[in-house]
Short mmCIF file of C-alpha atoms in Angstrom, two decimals:
data_model
loop_
_atom_site.label_atom_id
_atom_site.label_comp_id
_atom_site.label_asym_id
_atom_site.label_seq_id
_atom_site.Cartn_x
_atom_site.Cartn_y
_atom_site.Cartn_z
CA MET A 1 29.32 58.09 12.87
CA CYS A 2 28.09 58.66 9.15
CA CYS A 3 31.93 59.57 8.79
CA ALA A 4 32.74 56.68 10.55
CA ARG A 5 30.51 54.28 8.12
CA VAL A 6 32.25 55.91 5.06
CA PHE A 7 35.93 55.52 6.12
CA LEU A 8 34.84 51.69 6.91
CA VAL A 9 33.45 51.27 3.19
CA LEU A 10 36.70 53.38 1.70
CA SER A 11 38.69 50.45 4.23
CA VAL A 12 37.10 47.67 2.61
CA VAL A 13 36.97 48.77 -1.03
CA MET A 14 40.98 49.48 -0.63
CA TYR A 15 41.79 46.25 0.86
CA ILE A 16 39.96 44.54 -1.99
CA LYS A 17 41.48 46.35 -4.39
CA CYS A 18 45.04 45.58 -2.80
CA HIS A 19 44.36 41.98 -2.41
CA ASP A 20 42.11 41.08 -4.90
CA GLN A 21 44.13 39.41 -7.70
CA ARG A 22 41.28 38.84 -10.13
CA ALA A 23 40.49 42.82 -10.00
CA GLU A 24 44.00 43.09 -10.84
CA GLN A 25 44.34 40.55 -13.28
CA GLY A 26 41.09 40.21 -14.62
CA TYR A 27 38.23 37.26 -15.22
CA PRO A 28 39.01 34.47 -17.79
CA SER A 29 36.24 35.36 -20.82
CA GLY A 30 36.72 31.79 -22.15
CA LEU A 31 37.70 30.46 -25.56
CA MET A 32 36.02 31.93 -28.36
CA SER A 33 33.62 34.43 -26.59
CA VAL A 34 32.30 36.02 -29.62
CA CYS A 35 31.39 34.19 -32.81
CA PRO A 36 30.77 36.40 -35.97
CA GLY A 37 27.86 35.81 -37.21
CA SER A 38 26.65 32.82 -35.17
CA THR A 39 23.49 34.14 -34.21
CA LYS A 40 22.25 35.11 -37.60
CA PRO A 41 19.10 33.47 -39.03
CA ALA A 42 19.62 29.77 -40.64
CA THR A 43 17.43 27.66 -42.23
CA ILE A 44 18.21 23.61 -43.45
CA PRO A 45 16.66 23.64 -47.24
CA ARG A 46 14.11 20.56 -47.40
CA SER A 47 16.39 18.50 -49.81
CA GLN A 48 18.72 18.50 -46.92
CA LEU A 49 16.65 17.61 -44.21
CA LYS A 50 17.13 13.49 -45.49
CA TYR A 51 20.61 14.05 -43.65
CA LEU A 52 18.62 14.54 -40.03
CA HIS A 53 18.86 11.06 -38.83
CA PHE A 54 17.32 9.60 -35.51
CA VAL A 55 18.36 6.18 -34.55
CA VAL A 56 16.39 3.97 -32.29
CA GLN A 57 18.63 2.18 -29.82
CA GLY A 58 18.15 -1.33 -28.54
CA ALA A 59 19.96 -3.24 -26.07
CA THR A 60 21.53 -5.35 -29.22
CA ASN A 61 20.81 -3.45 -32.49
CA ARG A 62 19.38 -0.13 -33.82
CA GLN A 63 17.30 1.22 -36.59
CA LYS A 64 18.13 4.79 -38.29
CA TYR A 65 15.20 6.97 -39.80
CA THR A 66 15.41 9.67 -41.54
CA TYR A 67 13.67 13.40 -41.00
CA TRP A 68 10.95 12.13 -43.46
CA THR A 69 10.43 8.71 -41.95
CA ALA A 70 10.74 9.58 -38.43
CA LYS A 71 6.96 9.39 -37.53
CA ASN A 72 7.65 5.72 -37.86
CA ILE A 73 9.60 5.63 -34.91
CA ALA A 74 6.06 5.16 -32.97
CA LYS A 75 5.95 1.70 -34.63
CA ASP A 76 9.54 0.28 -34.12
CA PRO A 77 9.37 -2.71 -31.67
CA ARG A 78 12.26 -1.21 -29.72
CA ILE A 79 10.05 1.34 -28.50
CA ASP A 80 7.12 1.58 -25.88
CA PHE A 81 6.39 4.94 -24.97
CA ARG A 82 4.67 3.84 -21.85
CA ARG A 83 8.27 3.63 -20.57
CA LYS A 84 10.69 6.96 -20.35
CA THR A 85 12.19 8.35 -23.25
CA LEU A 86 15.55 9.64 -23.86
CA VAL A 87 16.49 12.00 -26.72
CA VAL A 88 20.34 12.20 -27.03
CA ALA A 89 21.86 15.47 -28.74
CA ILE A 90 25.40 14.53 -29.64
CA GLY A 91 28.18 17.10 -29.80
CA TYR A 92 30.38 19.00 -32.55
CA LEU A 93 32.14 16.25 -34.96
CA ASP A 94 30.66 13.83 -32.79
CA SER A 95 28.93 10.85 -34.52
CA THR A 96 26.29 8.30 -33.00
CA ASN A 97 28.64 5.39 -34.09
CA PHE A 98 31.34 6.35 -31.82
CA PRO A 99 31.35 4.14 -28.70
CA ILE A 100 30.79 6.95 -26.28
CA SER A 101 27.22 6.72 -27.48
CA MET A 102 26.46 3.54 -26.93
CA ILE A 103 28.30 3.45 -23.48
CA LEU A 104 26.16 6.30 -22.15
CA THR A 105 22.75 4.76 -24.13
CA ASN A 106 23.47 1.28 -22.75
CA GLU A 107 23.06 2.79 -19.30
CA TYR A 108 19.39 4.22 -19.75
CA ILE A 109 18.49 0.86 -21.83
CA ARG A 110 19.44 -0.76 -18.79
CA ARG A 111 17.08 1.32 -16.56
CA GLY A 112 13.97 0.14 -19.42
CA TYR A 113 14.31 3.67 -21.13
CA ASN A 114 13.48 4.13 -25.03
CA VAL A 115 16.58 5.51 -26.83
CA ILE A 116 16.55 7.87 -29.77
CA LEU A 117 19.83 9.33 -30.79
CA ILE A 118 19.98 12.71 -33.08
CA ASP A 119 22.09 12.02 -35.98
CA ASN A 120 23.24 15.62 -36.99
CA GLN A 121 26.51 14.80 -38.03
CA ARG A 122 25.87 16.22 -41.41
CA PHE A 123 25.46 19.71 -39.62
CA ALA A 124 27.84 19.33 -36.96
CA THR A 125 30.91 18.88 -38.63
CA VAL A 126 31.32 21.95 -40.41
CA HIS A 127 33.06 24.78 -39.52
CA TYR A 128 32.47 25.53 -35.19
CA PHE A 129 30.76 29.02 -36.13
CA LEU A 130 28.61 27.51 -38.58
CA ALA A 131 27.90 24.65 -36.41
CA THR A 132 26.58 26.63 -33.95
CA ARG A 133 24.40 28.76 -36.02
CA LEU A 134 22.78 25.49 -37.59
CA MET A 135 21.66 23.92 -34.50
CA ARG A 136 18.86 26.10 -34.30
CA PRO A 137 17.21 24.86 -37.33
CA VAL A 138 17.94 21.55 -36.35
CA GLY A 139 16.39 21.60 -32.59
CA LYS A 140 13.44 23.11 -34.56
CA HIS A 141 12.95 20.08 -36.54
CA VAL A 142 13.79 17.57 -33.90
CA ALA A 143 10.84 19.14 -31.93
CA GLU A 144 8.86 18.68 -34.99
CA ILE A 145 9.13 15.16 -35.19
CA LEU A 146 8.99 15.04 -31.19
CA ALA A 147 5.42 16.94 -31.46
CA ILE A 148 4.44 14.67 -34.30
CA LEU A 149 5.49 11.18 -31.92
CA THR A 150 3.11 12.66 -29.03
CA ARG A 151 0.28 12.41 -31.26
CA SER A 152 1.62 8.90 -31.26
CA GLY A 153 1.59 8.44 -27.44
CA LEU A 154 4.94 9.86 -26.65
CA ASP A 155 4.14 11.56 -23.27
CA PRO A 156 6.22 15.00 -22.37
CA THR A 157 6.44 13.63 -18.68
CA LYS A 158 8.26 10.79 -19.53
CA LEU A 159 10.28 12.59 -22.00
CA GLU A 160 14.23 13.75 -21.73
CA LEU A 161 16.83 15.23 -23.25
CA LEU A 162 20.76 14.42 -22.89
CA GLY A 163 23.19 16.81 -24.69
CA PHE A 164 27.01 16.73 -24.58
CA SER A 165 29.02 19.80 -25.52
CA LEU A 166 27.24 21.47 -28.52
CA GLY A 167 24.51 19.20 -27.75
CA GLY A 168 24.07 20.54 -24.39
CA GLN A 169 23.14 23.52 -26.27
CA THR A 170 21.18 21.78 -29.29
CA VAL A 171 18.52 20.59 -26.30
CA SER A 172 17.52 24.13 -25.41
CA TYR A 173 16.37 24.94 -28.96
CA ILE A 174 14.82 21.45 -28.91
CA ALA A 175 12.95 21.89 -26.01
CA THR A 176 11.92 25.97 -26.59
CA ASN A 177 10.70 24.55 -29.76
CA PHE A 178 9.01 21.75 -28.37
CA GLN A 179 7.13 24.21 -26.16
CA LEU A 180 6.05 26.35 -28.91
CA LEU A 181 4.55 23.39 -30.53
CA THR A 182 3.01 21.51 -28.03
CA GLY A 183 2.33 24.24 -25.22
CA ARG A 184 4.00 21.66 -23.07
CA ASN A 185 7.41 21.36 -21.44
CA ILE A 186 9.93 18.22 -22.03
CA SER A 187 10.48 16.95 -18.14
CA ARG A 188 14.12 17.10 -17.90
CA ILE A 189 17.32 18.00 -19.65
CA THR A 190 20.85 16.88 -18.42
CA ALA A 191 23.15 18.97 -20.11
CA LEU A 192 26.52 17.39 -19.83
CA GLU A 193 29.54 20.50 -20.57
CA PRO A 194 27.31 22.72 -22.46
CA ALA A 195 29.32 24.33 -25.09
CA GLY A 196 30.78 27.76 -23.89
CA PRO A 197 32.35 29.06 -27.34
CA CYS A 198 30.12 30.99 -29.23
CA PHE A 199 27.74 30.94 -26.40
CA ARG A 200 28.77 32.50 -23.17
CA THR A 201 27.99 36.19 -24.43
CA LEU A 202 24.71 35.29 -25.14
CA GLY A 203 21.67 35.60 -23.33
CA PRO A 204 19.25 32.99 -21.76
CA THR A 205 16.90 33.05 -24.71
CA GLU A 206 19.74 32.57 -27.19
CA ARG A 207 21.02 29.32 -25.19
CA LEU A 208 20.47 26.56 -22.18
CA GLU A 209 17.99 28.09 -19.49
CA SER A 210 16.39 26.69 -16.70
CA THR A 211 13.06 27.28 -18.16
CA ASN A 212 13.91 24.68 -21.03
CA ALA A 213 12.06 21.90 -19.09
CA ASP A 214 10.74 21.00 -15.96
CA PHE A 215 13.99 20.08 -14.27
CA VAL A 216 17.89 20.85 -15.95
CA GLN A 217 20.49 19.65 -14.61
CA VAL A 218 24.03 20.54 -15.66
CA ILE A 219 27.40 19.44 -14.92
CA HIS A 220 30.32 21.50 -15.37
CA THR A 221 34.14 20.33 -15.90
CA ASN A 222 36.18 23.05 -18.22
CA ILE A 223 34.00 26.40 -17.64
CA ASP A 224 36.66 28.69 -19.29
CA GLY A 225 37.60 26.55 -22.30
CA TYR A 226 34.94 24.46 -24.22
CA GLY A 227 32.25 24.51 -21.44
CA MET A 228 31.03 27.93 -19.73
CA ALA A 229 30.61 28.81 -15.95
CA ASN A 230 27.21 30.51 -15.99
CA ARG A 231 24.46 28.82 -13.91
CA MET A 232 22.01 27.47 -16.53
CA GLY A 233 20.16 24.79 -14.62
CA HIS A 234 17.91 24.44 -11.40
CA VAL A 235 20.88 22.43 -10.20
CA ASP A 236 24.49 23.28 -11.60
CA PHE A 237 27.34 20.89 -10.44
CA TYR A 238 31.01 22.59 -10.85
CA VAL A 239 32.98 19.19 -10.94
CA ASN A 240 36.24 20.08 -8.72
CA GLY A 241 35.42 23.64 -9.53
CA GLY A 242 34.47 23.38 -13.05
CA GLU A 243 37.68 24.68 -14.37
CA TYR A 244 40.01 21.78 -14.56
CA GLN A 245 40.26 18.29 -13.80
CA PRO A 246 42.72 16.36 -11.78
CA ALA A 247 44.80 14.01 -13.71
CA ASP A 248 45.40 10.42 -13.46
CA LEU A 249 49.48 11.52 -13.67
CA ASN A 250 50.27 14.56 -11.65
CA LEU A 251 52.96 15.10 -14.25
CA PHE A 252 50.41 15.33 -16.99
CA PRO A 253 47.53 17.84 -16.50
CA CYS A 254 44.21 17.10 -17.58
CA THR A 255 43.79 20.24 -19.81
CA ALA A 256 40.93 21.64 -21.79
CA THR A 257 40.30 18.94 -23.93
CA CYS A 258 40.84 16.06 -21.28
CA SER A 259 38.55 18.33 -18.74
CA HIS A 260 36.13 18.64 -21.35
CA PHE A 261 35.67 15.09 -22.13
CA ARG A 262 35.82 14.00 -18.61
CA VAL A 263 32.27 14.62 -18.19
CA LEU A 264 31.34 11.94 -20.27
CA ALA A 265 32.72 9.00 -18.04
CA LEU A 266 31.56 10.84 -14.83
CA TRP A 267 27.71 10.78 -16.03
CA ALA A 268 28.23 7.32 -17.57
CA ILE A 269 29.46 6.07 -14.03
CA ALA A 270 26.97 8.40 -12.33
CA VAL A 271 24.02 6.43 -13.73
CA ARG A 272 25.57 2.97 -13.32
CA ASN A 273 26.11 4.02 -9.56
CA PRO A 274 23.30 6.26 -8.36
CA GLU A 275 24.26 8.46 -4.91
CA LYS A 276 27.89 8.17 -5.46
CA PHE A 277 28.73 11.55 -6.46
CA ILE A 278 27.59 13.69 -3.47
CA ALA A 279 28.11 17.34 -3.91
CA ILE A 280 28.15 20.64 -1.42
CA LYS A 281 25.98 23.92 -2.17
CA CYS A 282 27.76 26.89 -2.44
CA ASN A 283 26.33 30.33 -2.09
CA THR A 284 28.25 31.76 -5.50
CA ILE A 285 30.03 29.92 -8.84
CA GLN A 286 33.22 31.99 -7.36
CA GLU A 287 33.00 29.80 -4.07
CA ALA A 288 32.53 26.60 -6.21
CA ARG A 289 35.61 27.83 -8.65
CA ASP A 290 37.43 27.89 -5.10
CA ALA A 291 36.29 25.14 -3.44
CA GLU A 292 35.23 27.40 -0.31
CA CYS A 293 31.81 26.15 0.17
CA TYR A 294 32.31 23.83 3.08
CA LYS A 295 31.83 27.20 5.80
CA ASN A 296 27.90 27.29 4.71
CA LYS A 297 25.20 25.46 6.10
CA GLN A 298 25.67 21.73 4.49
CA VAL A 299 23.13 21.08 2.14
CA THR A 300 24.08 17.98 -0.32
CA ASN A 301 22.44 16.70 -3.34
CA VAL A 302 23.93 13.80 -5.80
CA MET A 303 24.93 14.12 -9.27
CA GLY A 304 22.68 11.87 -11.68
CA LEU A 305 19.51 10.60 -12.28
CA ASP A 306 18.66 10.36 -8.53
CA VAL A 307 19.69 13.99 -8.07
CA ASP A 308 16.99 15.81 -5.91
CA VAL A 309 14.82 18.27 -8.04
CA LYS A 310 13.76 20.07 -5.14
CA LYS A 311 17.19 21.12 -4.00
CA HIS A 312 17.99 23.94 -6.41
CA GLY A 313 21.51 26.05 -6.43
CA ILE A 314 25.12 25.82 -7.31
CA PHE A 315 26.82 22.58 -6.34
CA PHE A 316 30.85 21.54 -5.81
CA LEU A 317 31.11 18.06 -6.66
CA SER A 318 34.53 16.66 -5.66
CA THR A 319 35.87 13.84 -7.30
CA SER A 320 39.21 11.15 -7.02
CA LYS A 321 41.74 11.67 -10.16
CA SER A 322 41.03 8.43 -11.26
CA TYR A 323 38.25 5.52 -12.23
CA PRO A 324 35.56 5.51 -10.47
CA PHE A 325 36.15 9.29 -9.18
CA TYR A 326 33.18 9.16 -7.19
CA LEU A 327 33.83 9.51 -3.21
CA GLY A 328 30.80 8.97 -2.10
CA LYS A 329 30.41 11.07 1.55
CA ALA A 330 33.90 11.40 1.65
CA GLY A 331 33.21 14.30 -1.14
CA ILE A 332 31.77 16.66 1.15
CA LYS A 333 34.55 16.84 3.58
CA LYS A 334 36.93 19.57 2.98
CA GLU A 335 40.18 17.69 2.94
CA PHE A 336 39.01 15.52 0.42
CA ALA A 337 38.77 18.89 -2.40
CA ALA A 338 40.60 17.58 -5.42
CA TRP A 339 42.86 20.28 -5.29
CA ARG A 340 44.07 19.76 -2.19
CA ARG A 341 45.17 15.77 -3.20
CA ILE A 342 47.10 16.66 -5.95
CA SER A 343 50.56 15.89 -4.71
CA ASP A 344 52.02 16.32 -0.93
CA ILE A 345 55.40 17.23 -3.15
CA ASN A 346 55.92 20.21 -0.80
CA ASP A 347 54.42 19.43 2.53
CA SER A 348 57.90 19.19 4.00
CA ASN A 349 59.80 21.79 5.76
CA GLU A 350 63.42 21.23 4.12
CA THR A 351 64.77 24.10 2.08
CA ALA A 352 67.66 22.00 0.70
CA ILE A 353 66.26 20.26 -2.61
CA TYR A 354 67.55 17.52 -4.02
CA THR A 355 66.82 16.28 -7.58
#
């Protein structure tokens, strides 16, 4: 009996070795897995803190504050701390003046949020290795301002952080420092394609992690390029498997940069159209990569502000290849997985091909 079991185990191992191409070819480690010196301690001199800005965004106008004047945000006429407050962390080489900041924040303003944009462009428009290092002290100083604002009525249970790319990692430093300063958790973090380069080999205490807030939602669209594959939230959505996104035109694939930035459009649409992006739960990240979650007991969740915070796990989200991207209930059907709908060019059984 024992010999039979050993034979069975050996047979399974040999089958995997013979048929698992990943075991033979290796797994992708992603873009810039190791970044020399990026985790070394860093401080921002007091004379440089005047370049850390906080932009209060209103429906029709905005007001910019420096680190030194940010305590006055509590008196800004656009701010009412009885409402929810969103703090937005921008990405690498990003700016609060770019249109995408307005597009994202306008959706929150329509929902009645206070919106504060962190303008750390001075510290994020340097060599990428240095920028990742500087986000740690940036996060610390932003947390200091948020802690001051709590004394003026900012309620941590109504405080949310939104970060894209490098900003998706910066929010973790804001949140952990806020915990240290106040002893309280930020209510929610939404991380849009948190940066993988310089972060994917770090442990949970050095990057975004689910303990950073009461609830953490992560959206993945380019996990082997500019994003990262790790599960980092209570709910992680792997859009079309998370590796690459389908292109509008089949002849022009949506490569790393396109897939990375696709998350911005997806999130803006998800905020505007609640419960339209329906995802299905997976057992593993590999299942999500391969769109092989349909055989599981069907558990669904929606990407967006109306996500079910009690349904934790890894979720595969299928989209269409063009605006508005959402599939609704069709998204949980196997035949609607994006890679199955790229093209029907090879569906024919004809062997003679005329071009």
